[in-house]
Every structure is written in structure tokens, then in C-alpha cells.
Coordinates of C-alpha atoms and ligand atoms in Angstrom, one line a residue:
X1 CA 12.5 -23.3 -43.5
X2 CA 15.9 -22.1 -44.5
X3 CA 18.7 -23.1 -42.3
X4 CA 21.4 -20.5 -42.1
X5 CA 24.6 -21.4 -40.0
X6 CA 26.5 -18.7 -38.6
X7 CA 30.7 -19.2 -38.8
X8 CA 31.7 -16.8 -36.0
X9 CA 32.2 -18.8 -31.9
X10 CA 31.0 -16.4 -29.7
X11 CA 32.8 -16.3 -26.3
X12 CA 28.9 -15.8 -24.7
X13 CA 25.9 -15.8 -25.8
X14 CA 22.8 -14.0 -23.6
X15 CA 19.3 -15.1 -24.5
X16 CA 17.4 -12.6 -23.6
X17 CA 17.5 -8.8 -22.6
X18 CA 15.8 -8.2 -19.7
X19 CA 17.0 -7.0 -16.3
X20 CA 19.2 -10.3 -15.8
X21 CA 20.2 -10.3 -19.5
X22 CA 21.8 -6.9 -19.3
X23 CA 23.5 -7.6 -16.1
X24 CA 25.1 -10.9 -17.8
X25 CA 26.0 -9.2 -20.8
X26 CA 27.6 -6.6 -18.8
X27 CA 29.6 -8.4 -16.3
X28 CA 30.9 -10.5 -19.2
X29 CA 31.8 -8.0 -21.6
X30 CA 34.1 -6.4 -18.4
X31 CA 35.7 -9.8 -18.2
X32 CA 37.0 -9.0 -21.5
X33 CA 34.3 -11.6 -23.5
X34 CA 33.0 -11.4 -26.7
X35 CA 29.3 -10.7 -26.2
X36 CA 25.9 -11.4 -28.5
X37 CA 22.6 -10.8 -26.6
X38 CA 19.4 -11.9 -28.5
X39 CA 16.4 -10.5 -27.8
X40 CA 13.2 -12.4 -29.1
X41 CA 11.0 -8.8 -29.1
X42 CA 11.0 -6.4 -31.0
X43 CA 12.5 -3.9 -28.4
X44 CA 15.0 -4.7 -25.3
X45 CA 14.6 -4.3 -21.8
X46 CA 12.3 -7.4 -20.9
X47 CA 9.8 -5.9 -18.0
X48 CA 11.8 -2.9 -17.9
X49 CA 10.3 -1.2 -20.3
X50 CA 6.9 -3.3 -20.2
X51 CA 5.2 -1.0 -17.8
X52 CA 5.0 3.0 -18.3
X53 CA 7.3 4.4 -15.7
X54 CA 7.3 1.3 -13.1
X55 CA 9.8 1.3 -10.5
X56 CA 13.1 -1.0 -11.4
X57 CA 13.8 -1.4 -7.7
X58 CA 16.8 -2.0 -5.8
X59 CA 19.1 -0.9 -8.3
X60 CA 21.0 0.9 -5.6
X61 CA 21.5 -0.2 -2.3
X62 CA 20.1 2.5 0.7
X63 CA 21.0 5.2 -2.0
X64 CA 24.4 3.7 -2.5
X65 CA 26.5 2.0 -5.8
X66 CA 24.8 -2.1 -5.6
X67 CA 27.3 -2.7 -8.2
X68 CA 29.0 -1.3 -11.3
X69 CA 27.0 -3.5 -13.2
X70 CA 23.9 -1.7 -12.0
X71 CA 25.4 1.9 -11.8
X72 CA 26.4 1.6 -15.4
X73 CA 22.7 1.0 -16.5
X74 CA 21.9 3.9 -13.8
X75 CA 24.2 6.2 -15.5
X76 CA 22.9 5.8 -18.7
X77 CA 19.2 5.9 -18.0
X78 CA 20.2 9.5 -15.7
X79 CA 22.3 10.7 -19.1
X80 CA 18.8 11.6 -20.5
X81 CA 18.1 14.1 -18.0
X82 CA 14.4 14.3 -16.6
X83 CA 12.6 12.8 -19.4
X84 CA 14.2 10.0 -19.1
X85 CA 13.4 8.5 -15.6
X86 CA 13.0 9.7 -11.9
X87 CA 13.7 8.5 -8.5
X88 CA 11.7 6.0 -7.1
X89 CA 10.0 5.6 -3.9
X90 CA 12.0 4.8 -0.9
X91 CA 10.3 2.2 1.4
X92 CA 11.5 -1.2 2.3
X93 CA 10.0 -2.7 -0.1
X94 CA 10.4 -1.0 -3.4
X95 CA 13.4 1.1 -2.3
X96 CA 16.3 2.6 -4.6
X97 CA 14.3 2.2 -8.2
X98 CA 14.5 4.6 -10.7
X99 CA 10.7 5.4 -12.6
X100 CA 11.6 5.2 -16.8
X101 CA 10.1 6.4 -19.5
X102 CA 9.9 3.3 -21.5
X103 CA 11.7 4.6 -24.7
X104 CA 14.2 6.4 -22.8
X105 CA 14.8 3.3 -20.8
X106 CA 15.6 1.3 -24.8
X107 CA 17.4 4.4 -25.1
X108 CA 20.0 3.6 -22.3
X109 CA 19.7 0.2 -23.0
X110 CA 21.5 0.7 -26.4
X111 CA 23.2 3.3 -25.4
X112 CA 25.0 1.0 -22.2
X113 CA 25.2 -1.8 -24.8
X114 CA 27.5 0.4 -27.4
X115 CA 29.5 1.5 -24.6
X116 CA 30.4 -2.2 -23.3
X117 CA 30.9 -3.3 -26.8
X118 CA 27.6 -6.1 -26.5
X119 CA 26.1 -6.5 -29.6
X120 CA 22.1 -6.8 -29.5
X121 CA 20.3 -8.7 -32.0
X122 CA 16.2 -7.9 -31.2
X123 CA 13.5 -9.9 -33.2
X124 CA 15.9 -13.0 -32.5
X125 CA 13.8 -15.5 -30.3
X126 CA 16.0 -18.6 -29.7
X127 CA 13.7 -21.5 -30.4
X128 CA 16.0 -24.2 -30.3
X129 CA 19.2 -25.8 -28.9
X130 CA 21.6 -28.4 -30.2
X131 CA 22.6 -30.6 -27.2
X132 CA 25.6 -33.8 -27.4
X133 CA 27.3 -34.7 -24.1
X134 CA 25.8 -32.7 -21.9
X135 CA 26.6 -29.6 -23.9
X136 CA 25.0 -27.2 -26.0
X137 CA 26.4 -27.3 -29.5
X138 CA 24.3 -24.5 -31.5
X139 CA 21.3 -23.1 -30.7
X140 CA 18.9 -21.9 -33.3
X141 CA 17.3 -18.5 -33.4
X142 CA 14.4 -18.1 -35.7
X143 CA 14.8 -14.5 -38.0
X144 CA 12.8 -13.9 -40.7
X145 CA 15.8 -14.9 -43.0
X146 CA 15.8 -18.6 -41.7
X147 CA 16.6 -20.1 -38.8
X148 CA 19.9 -19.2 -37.9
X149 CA 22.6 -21.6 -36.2
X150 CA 24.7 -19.7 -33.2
X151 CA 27.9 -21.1 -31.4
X152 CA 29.0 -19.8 -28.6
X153 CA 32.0 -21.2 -26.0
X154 CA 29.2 -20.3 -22.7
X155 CA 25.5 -19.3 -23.3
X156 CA 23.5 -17.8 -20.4
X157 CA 19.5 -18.1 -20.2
X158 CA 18.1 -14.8 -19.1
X159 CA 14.9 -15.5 -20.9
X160 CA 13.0 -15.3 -17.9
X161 CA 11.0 -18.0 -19.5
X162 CA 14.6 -20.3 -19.6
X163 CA 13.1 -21.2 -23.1
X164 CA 17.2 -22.1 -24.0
X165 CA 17.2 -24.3 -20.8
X166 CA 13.9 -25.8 -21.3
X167 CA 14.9 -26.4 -25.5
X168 CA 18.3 -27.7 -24.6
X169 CA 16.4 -30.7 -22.3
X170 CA 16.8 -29.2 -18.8
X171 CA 14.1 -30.5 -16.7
X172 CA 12.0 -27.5 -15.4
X173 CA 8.7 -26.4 -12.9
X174 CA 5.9 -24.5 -13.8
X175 CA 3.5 -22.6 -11.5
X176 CA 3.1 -22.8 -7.5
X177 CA 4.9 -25.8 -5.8
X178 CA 3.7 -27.4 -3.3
X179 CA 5.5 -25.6 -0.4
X180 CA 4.6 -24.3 2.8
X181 CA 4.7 -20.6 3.6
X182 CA 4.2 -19.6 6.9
X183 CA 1.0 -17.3 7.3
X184 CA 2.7 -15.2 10.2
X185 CA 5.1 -13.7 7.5
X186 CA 1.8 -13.0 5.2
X187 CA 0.6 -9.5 4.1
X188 CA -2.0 -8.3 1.2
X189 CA -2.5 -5.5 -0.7
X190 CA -5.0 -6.4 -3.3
X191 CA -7.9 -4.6 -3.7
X192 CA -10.0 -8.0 -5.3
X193 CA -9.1 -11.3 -4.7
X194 CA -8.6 -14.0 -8.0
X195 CA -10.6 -16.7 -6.3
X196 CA -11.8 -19.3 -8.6
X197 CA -11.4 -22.8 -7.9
X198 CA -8.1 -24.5 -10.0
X199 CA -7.2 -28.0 -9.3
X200 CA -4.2 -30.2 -11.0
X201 CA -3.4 -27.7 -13.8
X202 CA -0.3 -25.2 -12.6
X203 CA -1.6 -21.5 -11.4
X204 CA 0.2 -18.7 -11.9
X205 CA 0.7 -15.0 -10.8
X206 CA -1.0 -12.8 -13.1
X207 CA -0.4 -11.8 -16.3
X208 CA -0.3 -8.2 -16.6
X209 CA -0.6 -5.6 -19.6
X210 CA 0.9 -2.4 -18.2
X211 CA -0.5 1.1 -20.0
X212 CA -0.2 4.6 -19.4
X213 CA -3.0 7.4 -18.8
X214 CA -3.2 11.3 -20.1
X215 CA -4.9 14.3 -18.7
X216 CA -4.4 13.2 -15.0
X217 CA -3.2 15.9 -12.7
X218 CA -1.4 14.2 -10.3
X219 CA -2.0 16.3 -7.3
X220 CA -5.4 16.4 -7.0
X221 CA -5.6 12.6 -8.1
X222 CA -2.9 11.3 -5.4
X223 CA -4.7 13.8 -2.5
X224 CA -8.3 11.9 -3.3
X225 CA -6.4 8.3 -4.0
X226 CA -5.0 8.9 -0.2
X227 CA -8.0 9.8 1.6
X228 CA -10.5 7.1 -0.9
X229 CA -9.1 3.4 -0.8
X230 CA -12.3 2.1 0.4
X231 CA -14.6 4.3 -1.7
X232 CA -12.4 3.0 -4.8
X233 CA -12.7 -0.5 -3.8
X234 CA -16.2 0.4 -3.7
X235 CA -16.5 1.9 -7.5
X236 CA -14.1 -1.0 -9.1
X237 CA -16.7 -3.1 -7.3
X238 CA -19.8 -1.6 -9.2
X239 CA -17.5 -1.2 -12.4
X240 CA -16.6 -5.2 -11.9
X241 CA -20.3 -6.0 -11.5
X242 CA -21.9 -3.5 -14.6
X243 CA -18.9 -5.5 -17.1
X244 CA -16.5 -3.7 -17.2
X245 CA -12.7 -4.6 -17.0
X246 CA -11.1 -4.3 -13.4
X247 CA -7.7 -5.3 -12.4
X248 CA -7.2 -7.0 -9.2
X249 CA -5.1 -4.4 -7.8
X250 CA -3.8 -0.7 -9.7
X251 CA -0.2 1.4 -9.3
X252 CA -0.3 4.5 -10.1
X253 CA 3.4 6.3 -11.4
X254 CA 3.5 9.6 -11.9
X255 CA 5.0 10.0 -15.6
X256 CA 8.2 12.4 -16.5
X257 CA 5.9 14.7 -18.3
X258 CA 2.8 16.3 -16.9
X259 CA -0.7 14.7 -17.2
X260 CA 0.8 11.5 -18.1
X261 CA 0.5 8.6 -15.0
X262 CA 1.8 4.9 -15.5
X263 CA -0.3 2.2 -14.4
X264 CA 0.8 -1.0 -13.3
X265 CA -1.7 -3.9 -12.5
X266 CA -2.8 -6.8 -10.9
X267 CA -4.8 -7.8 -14.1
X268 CA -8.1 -8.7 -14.6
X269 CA -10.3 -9.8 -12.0
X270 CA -11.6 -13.2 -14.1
X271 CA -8.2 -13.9 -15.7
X272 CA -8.2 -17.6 -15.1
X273 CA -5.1 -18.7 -12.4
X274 CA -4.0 -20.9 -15.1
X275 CA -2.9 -18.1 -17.7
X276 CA 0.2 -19.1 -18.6
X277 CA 3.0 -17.4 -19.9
X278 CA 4.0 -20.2 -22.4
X279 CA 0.0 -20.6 -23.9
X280 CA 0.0 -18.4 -27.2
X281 CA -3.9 -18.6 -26.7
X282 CA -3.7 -17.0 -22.8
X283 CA -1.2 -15.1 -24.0
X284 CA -3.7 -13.7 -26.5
X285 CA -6.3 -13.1 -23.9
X286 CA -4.3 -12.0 -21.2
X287 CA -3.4 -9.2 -23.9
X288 CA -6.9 -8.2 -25.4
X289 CA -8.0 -8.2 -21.6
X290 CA -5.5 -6.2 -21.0
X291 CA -5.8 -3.3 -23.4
X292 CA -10.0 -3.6 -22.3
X293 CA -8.8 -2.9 -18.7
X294 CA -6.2 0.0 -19.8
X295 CA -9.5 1.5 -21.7
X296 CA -11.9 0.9 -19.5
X297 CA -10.1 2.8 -16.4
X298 CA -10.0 5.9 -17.9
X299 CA -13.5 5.8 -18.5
X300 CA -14.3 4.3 -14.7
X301 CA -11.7 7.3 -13.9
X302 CA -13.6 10.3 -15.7
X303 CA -17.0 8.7 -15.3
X304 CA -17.0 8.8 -11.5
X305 CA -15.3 12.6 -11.1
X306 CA -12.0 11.5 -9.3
X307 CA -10.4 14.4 -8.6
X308 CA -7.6 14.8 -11.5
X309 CA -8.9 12.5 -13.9
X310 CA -11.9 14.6 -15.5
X311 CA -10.6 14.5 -18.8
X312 CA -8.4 11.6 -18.6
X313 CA -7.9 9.0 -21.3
X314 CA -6.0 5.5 -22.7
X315 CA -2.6 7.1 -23.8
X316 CA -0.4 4.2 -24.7
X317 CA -0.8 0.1 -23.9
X318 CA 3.1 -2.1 -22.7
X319 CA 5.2 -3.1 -25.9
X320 CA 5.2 -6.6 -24.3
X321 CA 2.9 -8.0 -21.5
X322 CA 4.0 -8.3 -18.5
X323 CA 4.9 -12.0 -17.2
X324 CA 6.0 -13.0 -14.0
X325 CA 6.3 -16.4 -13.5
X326 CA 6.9 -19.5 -16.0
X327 CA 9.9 -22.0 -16.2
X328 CA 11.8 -22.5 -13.2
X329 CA 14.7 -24.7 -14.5
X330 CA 16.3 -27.4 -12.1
X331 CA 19.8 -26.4 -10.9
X332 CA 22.6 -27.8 -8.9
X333 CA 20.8 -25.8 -5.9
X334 CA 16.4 -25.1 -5.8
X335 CA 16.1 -21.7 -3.7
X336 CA 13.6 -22.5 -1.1
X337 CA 11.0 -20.4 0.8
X338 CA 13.1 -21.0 4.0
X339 CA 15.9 -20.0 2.6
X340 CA 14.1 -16.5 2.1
X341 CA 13.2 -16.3 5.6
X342 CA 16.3 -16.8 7.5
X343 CA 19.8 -15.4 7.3
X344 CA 21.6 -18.5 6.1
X345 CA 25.2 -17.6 4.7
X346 CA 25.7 -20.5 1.6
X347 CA 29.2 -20.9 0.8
X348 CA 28.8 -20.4 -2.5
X349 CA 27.1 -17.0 -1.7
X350 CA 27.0 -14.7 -5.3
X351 CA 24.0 -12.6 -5.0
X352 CA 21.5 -11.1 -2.3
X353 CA 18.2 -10.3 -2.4
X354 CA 16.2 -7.5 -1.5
X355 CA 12.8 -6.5 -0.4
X356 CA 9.8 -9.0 0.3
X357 CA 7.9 -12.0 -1.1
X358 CA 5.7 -11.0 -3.8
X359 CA 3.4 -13.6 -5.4
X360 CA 1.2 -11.3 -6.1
X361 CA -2.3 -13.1 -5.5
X362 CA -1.2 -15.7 -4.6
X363 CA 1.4 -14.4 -1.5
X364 CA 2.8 -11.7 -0.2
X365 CA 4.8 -11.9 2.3
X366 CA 7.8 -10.3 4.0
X367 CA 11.2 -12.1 4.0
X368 CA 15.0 -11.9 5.4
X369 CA 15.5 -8.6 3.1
X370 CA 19.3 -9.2 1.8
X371 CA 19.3 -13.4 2.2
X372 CA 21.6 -15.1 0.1
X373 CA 21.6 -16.2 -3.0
X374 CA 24.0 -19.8 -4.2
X375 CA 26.2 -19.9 -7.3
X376 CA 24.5 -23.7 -7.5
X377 CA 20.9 -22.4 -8.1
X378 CA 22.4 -20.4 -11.3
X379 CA 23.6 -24.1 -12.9
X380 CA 21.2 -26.2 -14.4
X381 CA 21.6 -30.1 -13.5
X382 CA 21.4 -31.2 -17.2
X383 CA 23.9 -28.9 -19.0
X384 CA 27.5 -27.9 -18.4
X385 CA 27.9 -24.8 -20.4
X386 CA 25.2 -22.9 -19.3
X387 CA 24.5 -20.6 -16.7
X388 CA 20.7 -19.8 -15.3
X389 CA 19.9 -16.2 -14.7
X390 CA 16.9 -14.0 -13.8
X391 CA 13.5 -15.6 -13.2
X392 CA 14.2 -18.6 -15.1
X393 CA 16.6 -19.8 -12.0
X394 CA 16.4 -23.0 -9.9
X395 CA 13.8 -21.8 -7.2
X396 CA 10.7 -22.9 -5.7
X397 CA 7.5 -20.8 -6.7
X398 CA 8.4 -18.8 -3.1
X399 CA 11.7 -18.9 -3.7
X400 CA 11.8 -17.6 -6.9
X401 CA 8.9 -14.8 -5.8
X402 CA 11.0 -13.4 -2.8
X403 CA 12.9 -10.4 -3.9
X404 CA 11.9 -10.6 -7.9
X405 CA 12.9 -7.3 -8.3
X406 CA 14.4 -6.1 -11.2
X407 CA 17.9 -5.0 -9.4
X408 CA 18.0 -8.5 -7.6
X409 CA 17.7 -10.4 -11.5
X410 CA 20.2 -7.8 -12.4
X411 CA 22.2 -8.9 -9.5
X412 CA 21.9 -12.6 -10.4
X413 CA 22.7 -11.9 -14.0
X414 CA 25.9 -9.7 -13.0
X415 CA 27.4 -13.3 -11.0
X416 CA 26.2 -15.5 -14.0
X417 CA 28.0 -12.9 -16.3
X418 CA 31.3 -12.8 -14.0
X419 CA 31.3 -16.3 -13.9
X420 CA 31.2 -16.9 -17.7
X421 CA 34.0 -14.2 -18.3
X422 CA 36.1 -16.6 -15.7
X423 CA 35.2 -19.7 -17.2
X424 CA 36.4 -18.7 -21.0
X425 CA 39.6 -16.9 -19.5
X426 CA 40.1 -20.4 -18.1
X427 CA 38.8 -22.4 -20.3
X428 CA 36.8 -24.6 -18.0
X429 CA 33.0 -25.0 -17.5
X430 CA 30.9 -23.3 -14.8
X431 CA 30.4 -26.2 -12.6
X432 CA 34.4 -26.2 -12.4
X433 CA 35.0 -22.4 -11.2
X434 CA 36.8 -21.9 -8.2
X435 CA 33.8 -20.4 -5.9
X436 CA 36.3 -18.2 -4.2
X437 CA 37.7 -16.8 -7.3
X438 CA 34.1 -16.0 -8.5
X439 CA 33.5 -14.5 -5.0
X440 CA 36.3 -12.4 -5.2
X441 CA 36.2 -10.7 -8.8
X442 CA 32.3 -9.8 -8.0
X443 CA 33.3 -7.7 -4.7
X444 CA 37.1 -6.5 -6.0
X445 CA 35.9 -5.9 -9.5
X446 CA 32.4 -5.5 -9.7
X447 CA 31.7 -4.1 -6.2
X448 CA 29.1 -6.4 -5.3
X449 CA 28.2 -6.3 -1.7
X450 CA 28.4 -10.0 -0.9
Ligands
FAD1 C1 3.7 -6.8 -14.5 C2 5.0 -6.9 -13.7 C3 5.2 -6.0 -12.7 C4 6.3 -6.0 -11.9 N1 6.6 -5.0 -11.1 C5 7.9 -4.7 -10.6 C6 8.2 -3.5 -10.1 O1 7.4 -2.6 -9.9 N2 9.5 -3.4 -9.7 C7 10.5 -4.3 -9.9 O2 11.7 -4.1 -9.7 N3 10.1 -5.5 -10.4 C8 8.8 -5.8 -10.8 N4 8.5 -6.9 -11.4 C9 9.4 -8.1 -11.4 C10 10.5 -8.0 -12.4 O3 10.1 -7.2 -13.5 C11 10.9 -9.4 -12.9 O4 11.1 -10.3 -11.9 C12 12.2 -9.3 -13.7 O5 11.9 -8.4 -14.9 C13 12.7 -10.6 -14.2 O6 13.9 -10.3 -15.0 P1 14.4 -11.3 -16.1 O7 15.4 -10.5 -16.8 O8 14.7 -12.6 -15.6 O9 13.1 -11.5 -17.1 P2 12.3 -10.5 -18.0 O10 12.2 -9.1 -17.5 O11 11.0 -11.2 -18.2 O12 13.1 -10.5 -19.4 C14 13.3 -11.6 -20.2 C15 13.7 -11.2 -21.6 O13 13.9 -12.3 -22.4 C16 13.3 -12.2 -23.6 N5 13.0 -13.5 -24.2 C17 12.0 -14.4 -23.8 N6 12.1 -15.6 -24.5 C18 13.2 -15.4 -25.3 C19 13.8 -16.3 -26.3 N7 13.3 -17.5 -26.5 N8 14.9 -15.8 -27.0 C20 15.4 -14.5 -26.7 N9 14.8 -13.7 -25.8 C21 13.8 -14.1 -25.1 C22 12.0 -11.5 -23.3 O14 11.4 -10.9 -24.4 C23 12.5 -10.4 -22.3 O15 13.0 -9.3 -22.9 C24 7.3 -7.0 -12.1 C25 7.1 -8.0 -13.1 C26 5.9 -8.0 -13.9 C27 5.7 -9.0 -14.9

């Protein structure tokens, strides 16, 4: 293939465009950097705009600015009015979200990217990395003109997958560790367990393909959904047994316009615990499944009378699938399970977060809401000019699952951001940033509430 090498040195460059992408890009854009996000789809957002109106939690904090990171993507997901998004729901767990419409959501993605002078480049997956001395040189981004050469003075992995991590030579987990979670913490809310037996290969939480339903009226469907957990178990249960596609668990979101809900899912009931996120072949299932299940619930729904859903039916299918866990790169720091559970200050302190463990399947749990988050776990041991951010960080399977939310990523991708404005002002590598100086521009600049 044709190798194109582009002449411009970027000051940053942010793979990826997701929730810890856009916090990166933002943060370092403020600091006065040159910014290029690439995004390998073929829209931005990452799981923002995966699943029809799901919650992007905790981007406020108790109804209150988290950061002017995350209030500028607030502001310009509210600058479309109602259609664009609504409030989410307030409990513990998933508290201070905002519900958007997914193309409203691209919408103030581009619109918040214009306005901080990022430039995006979508359909640009970065599928390789030029490493000498511990540093990445170029990395490669394949387009359909060739495979194009980047440079860049920092580069930041918000990937989710830390494909640019993993290409450069970091050394990286997959799947649950082998860690010990204590059972007292536990709590479920599945409807059906995934139970088959896995042994040696890495499992996974599921893969999901999020959809959206029309010609549900959401009263009547939320009254009857209230009072009928048991007697829906009961008809998934049938469904499950007569063929038909049943996810493990279902959340329902009211849409922006009437008749339309958003369903988010637990997946398939058979998807296999080893679908991973970096097999083009499960990826392929987990997405034919997936657009089965989104078909075959609106005929479960209509076919058994609930209340609201008489004439319901498939309305639109996730422009990606949903992914939640993959590469977890090896940092200076590995976020532990314990760390989630008790209130241990790290000195090097540059996120928090929020809400409880959520394995989904494979454990829920509840967790020190707010614990800390170290500056160490966002540097990967093998390279010095690059920052982690998002899921692809240096965590533990539990580590990584407690407080996944999209406002935390954000949060992790706003300090990874800061600290690559700092580190081109100064001219030194991340590992070399004065902590305190890092801690002080995300509170005093950014409002972070460390
Ligand atoms: C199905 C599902 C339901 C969830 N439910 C909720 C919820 O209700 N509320 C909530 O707050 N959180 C929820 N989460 C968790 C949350 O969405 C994730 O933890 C969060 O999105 C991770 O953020 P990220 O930016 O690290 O990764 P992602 O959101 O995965 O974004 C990564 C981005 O990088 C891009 N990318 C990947 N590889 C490359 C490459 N090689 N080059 C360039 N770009 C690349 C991807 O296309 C994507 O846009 C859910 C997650 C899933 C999957």
C-alpha cells in the first residue's frame, strides 16, 4: 500500500474520540496546543453515541460544574434544545448524565471541537506506531488514500482499546485478572445470568449492540415495567427457550421524541464470555446477534401485549457496538480493586471516580464513590511520550470496571490532556511533570474537584 508521510509536528495527537478522547483534546487545546484527534469510525463520540439516548453519567457532580472540560461538552450538547438530549436519572449510581440523541450528540461533538480549535479526522484508525528509544516516532493511520505517517511532540491513547499503546510495544492485559473481590460489596441486577463454562482463554464483559424502538408509549410501558419484573423475567425466559434473541439484562430510555425508547443491553444470553473486542470474527457475531436481539424485542414486546408497546417496532440499530472492556495497558501505577474500595489519597491524585463497580456479568459491586485516581496509572511503562486515557488505562479488570462511566473517562482524559499541554509548554516528557504543577492547573484552571 501507498505510504503517505505527513510534514506538519503536531503538538498532540489524540487517538481516538470517545468520552476520554474529547476530554484530552479539550484540556490540551486550553493549554494552548496544537490538537489532531483521529477517530477510526466513521462518526465521533466512541460509546457516547453507541447507544440511543443512554445516560453519559457523572458529567456533573451533585448537579454542579465537574469541570470545564465537561461543562463545555454539556453546553454544547444543551445548545440543541430538547431534541438534543435530556437530564438523566439522579441516583447514586448513574447520577448527573445527560440522555442524547445520538446525532445530536456528533452534533456537539463537532460543534465543541470547532469551538476549541481540535481538528477531527474520522475514518482514521491508527494501526501502527513507529517506536526508537523508548519513543514514538510516527504513527501510521490507515485512510483510504494510503497509510499515512503522523508526528506529533505527545500522543495520547484514548482508544479505549489502547490499540496506539499496544502497536507502539506497551505490554498490556486482556479480560478478568485474577483478583479478589470481596462478595460483601456485591450486587446484581441481571435478569439472566451468562453461565457457560470458560477456562484459560480471557472472558469478557459483554459486547453490546445498543438500538432504539418506535411506537412505545412510555407511560403505559414504564407503569406495567414497574409493577412486572418477575413476569418479564418470565416471558424473556419462554422467548429464550422458543429461539429467540434475549439479552441478559434490558435499559429502557425514554427518547427526545415521543414513541421512540433507547435500549441498552446486557447482550445476548449465549454470547460466548470470550467475545472479544479485538476478534473481527466476534466482533461480527456479537453484531449480527445484536441487530437479531434489537428485532426480536419488538416482536417479544407487541407479541405479548405490554402495555405501550402494541404497535411497536426496530427503529434504528448503534453506529458502532458497544465494547466495554479490551486492552488494559501496563502503566507506571495498575488501579487495583482495593484501591476502589477505600479512601486512599495517592499523592499523585488527578482524577476521581464516581458511582459503583460495574462488570456487568461478571460483578457488580459498590465501591468508595469519588476514590482516587494516580497520574502513574495514566503512563505506560514502555513509552515516554505517551499518556494512557479512558478504558485503555493501567488497571486491574476491577479496577478498570469501578466507576467506567463516561464523565470519569472524561475526567481521566481532561488530566492526560492538562498534562500534555504542560509537558510541550515545557518541553519535557510526562513522566518528568512536576505532579504539583499538574495538580494545580486542573483545580485553578480547569476546576477539577481533586
Ligand atoms: C454497551 C455499553 C453501555 C454502557 N453504559 C454506560 C452508561 O449507561 N453510562 C455511562 O456513563 N457509561 C456507560 N458505559 C461505559 C462507558 O461508555 C465507557 O467506559 C467509556 O465510553 C469509555 O470511554 P473511552 O473514551 O475510553 O472509550 P470509548 O467510548 O470506547 O471510545 C474509544 C474511541 O476510540 C476509537 N478508536 C478505537 N480504536 C481506534 C484506533 N485504532 N484509532 C483511532 N480511534 C480508535 C473508537 O472508535 C471510539 O470512538 C457503557 C459502555 C458500553 C460499552
Amino acid at each position: 500500500m501507498r505510504h503517505i508521510t505527513e510534514e506538519k509536528i503536531w503538538d498532540c495527537i489524540v487517538a481516538g474520540s470517545g468520552p476520554a478522547g474529547i476530554g484530552a483534546a479539550v484540556a490540551c487545546a486550553r493549554m494552548g496546543a496544537e490538537v489532531l484527534m483521529l477517530e477510526a469510525a466513521g462518526q465521533p463520540g466512541g460509546t457516547i453515541c453507541a447507544v440511543p439516548f443512554m445516560p453519559v453519567n457523572r458529567l456533573r457532580l451533585r448537579k454542579e460544574l465537574r469541570s470545564e472540560v465537561h461543562e463545555a461538552f454539556v453546553e454544547s450538547l444543551l445548545s440543541f434544545g430538547s431534541e438534543g438530549c435530556y437530564p438523566g436519572p439522579e441516583d447514586d449510581v448513574n447520577g448527573d448524565g445527560f440522555c442524547p440523541q445520538p446525532e445530536f450528540a456528533e452534533l456537539a461533538i463537532y460543534r465543541l471541537a470547532e469551538r476549541e480549535g481540535i481538528t477531527l479526522r474520522l475514518f482514521s484508525p491508527v494501526v501502527d506506531a513507529v517506536t526508537r528509544d523508548r519513543r514514538i516516532r510516527e504513527i501510521i493511520v490507515r485512510e483510504k488514500r494510503g497509510m499515512v505517517h503522523y508526528s506529533a511532540k505527545l500522543f495520547i491513547d484514548a482508544t479505549g482499546d489502547g490499540d496506539l499503546a499496544a502497536a507502539a510495544g506497551c505490554d498490556f492485559w486482556e479480560g478478568k485478572s485474577e483478583e479478589a473481590a470481596d462478595p460483601s460489596v456485591a450486587m446484581h441486577a441481571n435478569f439472566m445470568l451468562r453461565t457457560q463454562n470458560v477456562e484459560e482463554q480471557a472472558i469478557h464483559m459483554p459486547i453490546t449492540l445498543g438500538f432504539s424502538l418506535v411506537g412505545i408509549e412510555a407511560e403505559p410501558f414504564f407503569k406495567w415495567m414497574d409493577g412486572n419484573i418477575g413476569t418479564f423475567k418470565e416471558i424473556l425466559k419462554k422467548e429464550d427457550e422458543k429461539g429467540r434473541y434475549v439479552a441478559a439484562w434490558y435499559a429502557f430510555n425514554r427518547g427526545t421524541a415521543p414513541g421512540i425508547m433507547g435500549v441498552n443491553n446486557g447482550a445476548w444470553v449465549r454470547q460466548a464470555l470470550t467475545t472479544s473486542g479485538l476478534n473481527s470474527a466476534d466482533l461480527t457475531a456479537a453484531r449480527k446477534n445484536g441487530v437479531q436481539l434489537a428485532a426480536d424485542l419488538a416482536a417479544i414486546l407487541r407479541e405479548n401485549n405490554i402495555p405501550g408497546c402494541e404497535h411497536c417496532a426496530l427503529d434504528r440499530v448503534g453506529g458502532i457496538l458497544g465494547v466495554r472492556d479490551t486492552r488494559r495497558i501496563e502503566g507506571d501505577y495498575v488501579l487495583t480493586f482495593a484501591d476502589s474500595q477505600k479512601s486512599a489519597e495517592f499523592e499523585d491524585t488527578i482524577a476521581r471516580k464516581y458511582g459503583a463497580i460495574d462488570a456487568n456479568q461478571l460483578f457488580m459491586g459498590k465501591m468508595d464513590s469519588g476514590f482516587s485516581y494516580p497520574y502513574r496509572s495514566l503512563l505506560p511503562a514502555a513509552i515516554d511520550n505517551l499518556l494512557l486515557a479512558g478504558r485503555c488505562g493501567s488497571a486491574t479488570f476491577l479496577g478498570h470496571s469501578a466507576g467506567k462511566s463516561m464523565g470519569n473517562m472524561m475526567e481521566l482524559g481532561c488530566a492526560a490532556g492538562a498534562a500534555a499541554g504542560l509537558c510541550i509548554k515545557n518541553g519535557n516528557d510526562p513522566r518528568e511533570l512536576d505532579i504539583r504543577v499538574l495538580r494545580e492547573t486542573l483545580v485553578r484552571v480547569f476546576k477539577v474537584k481533586l
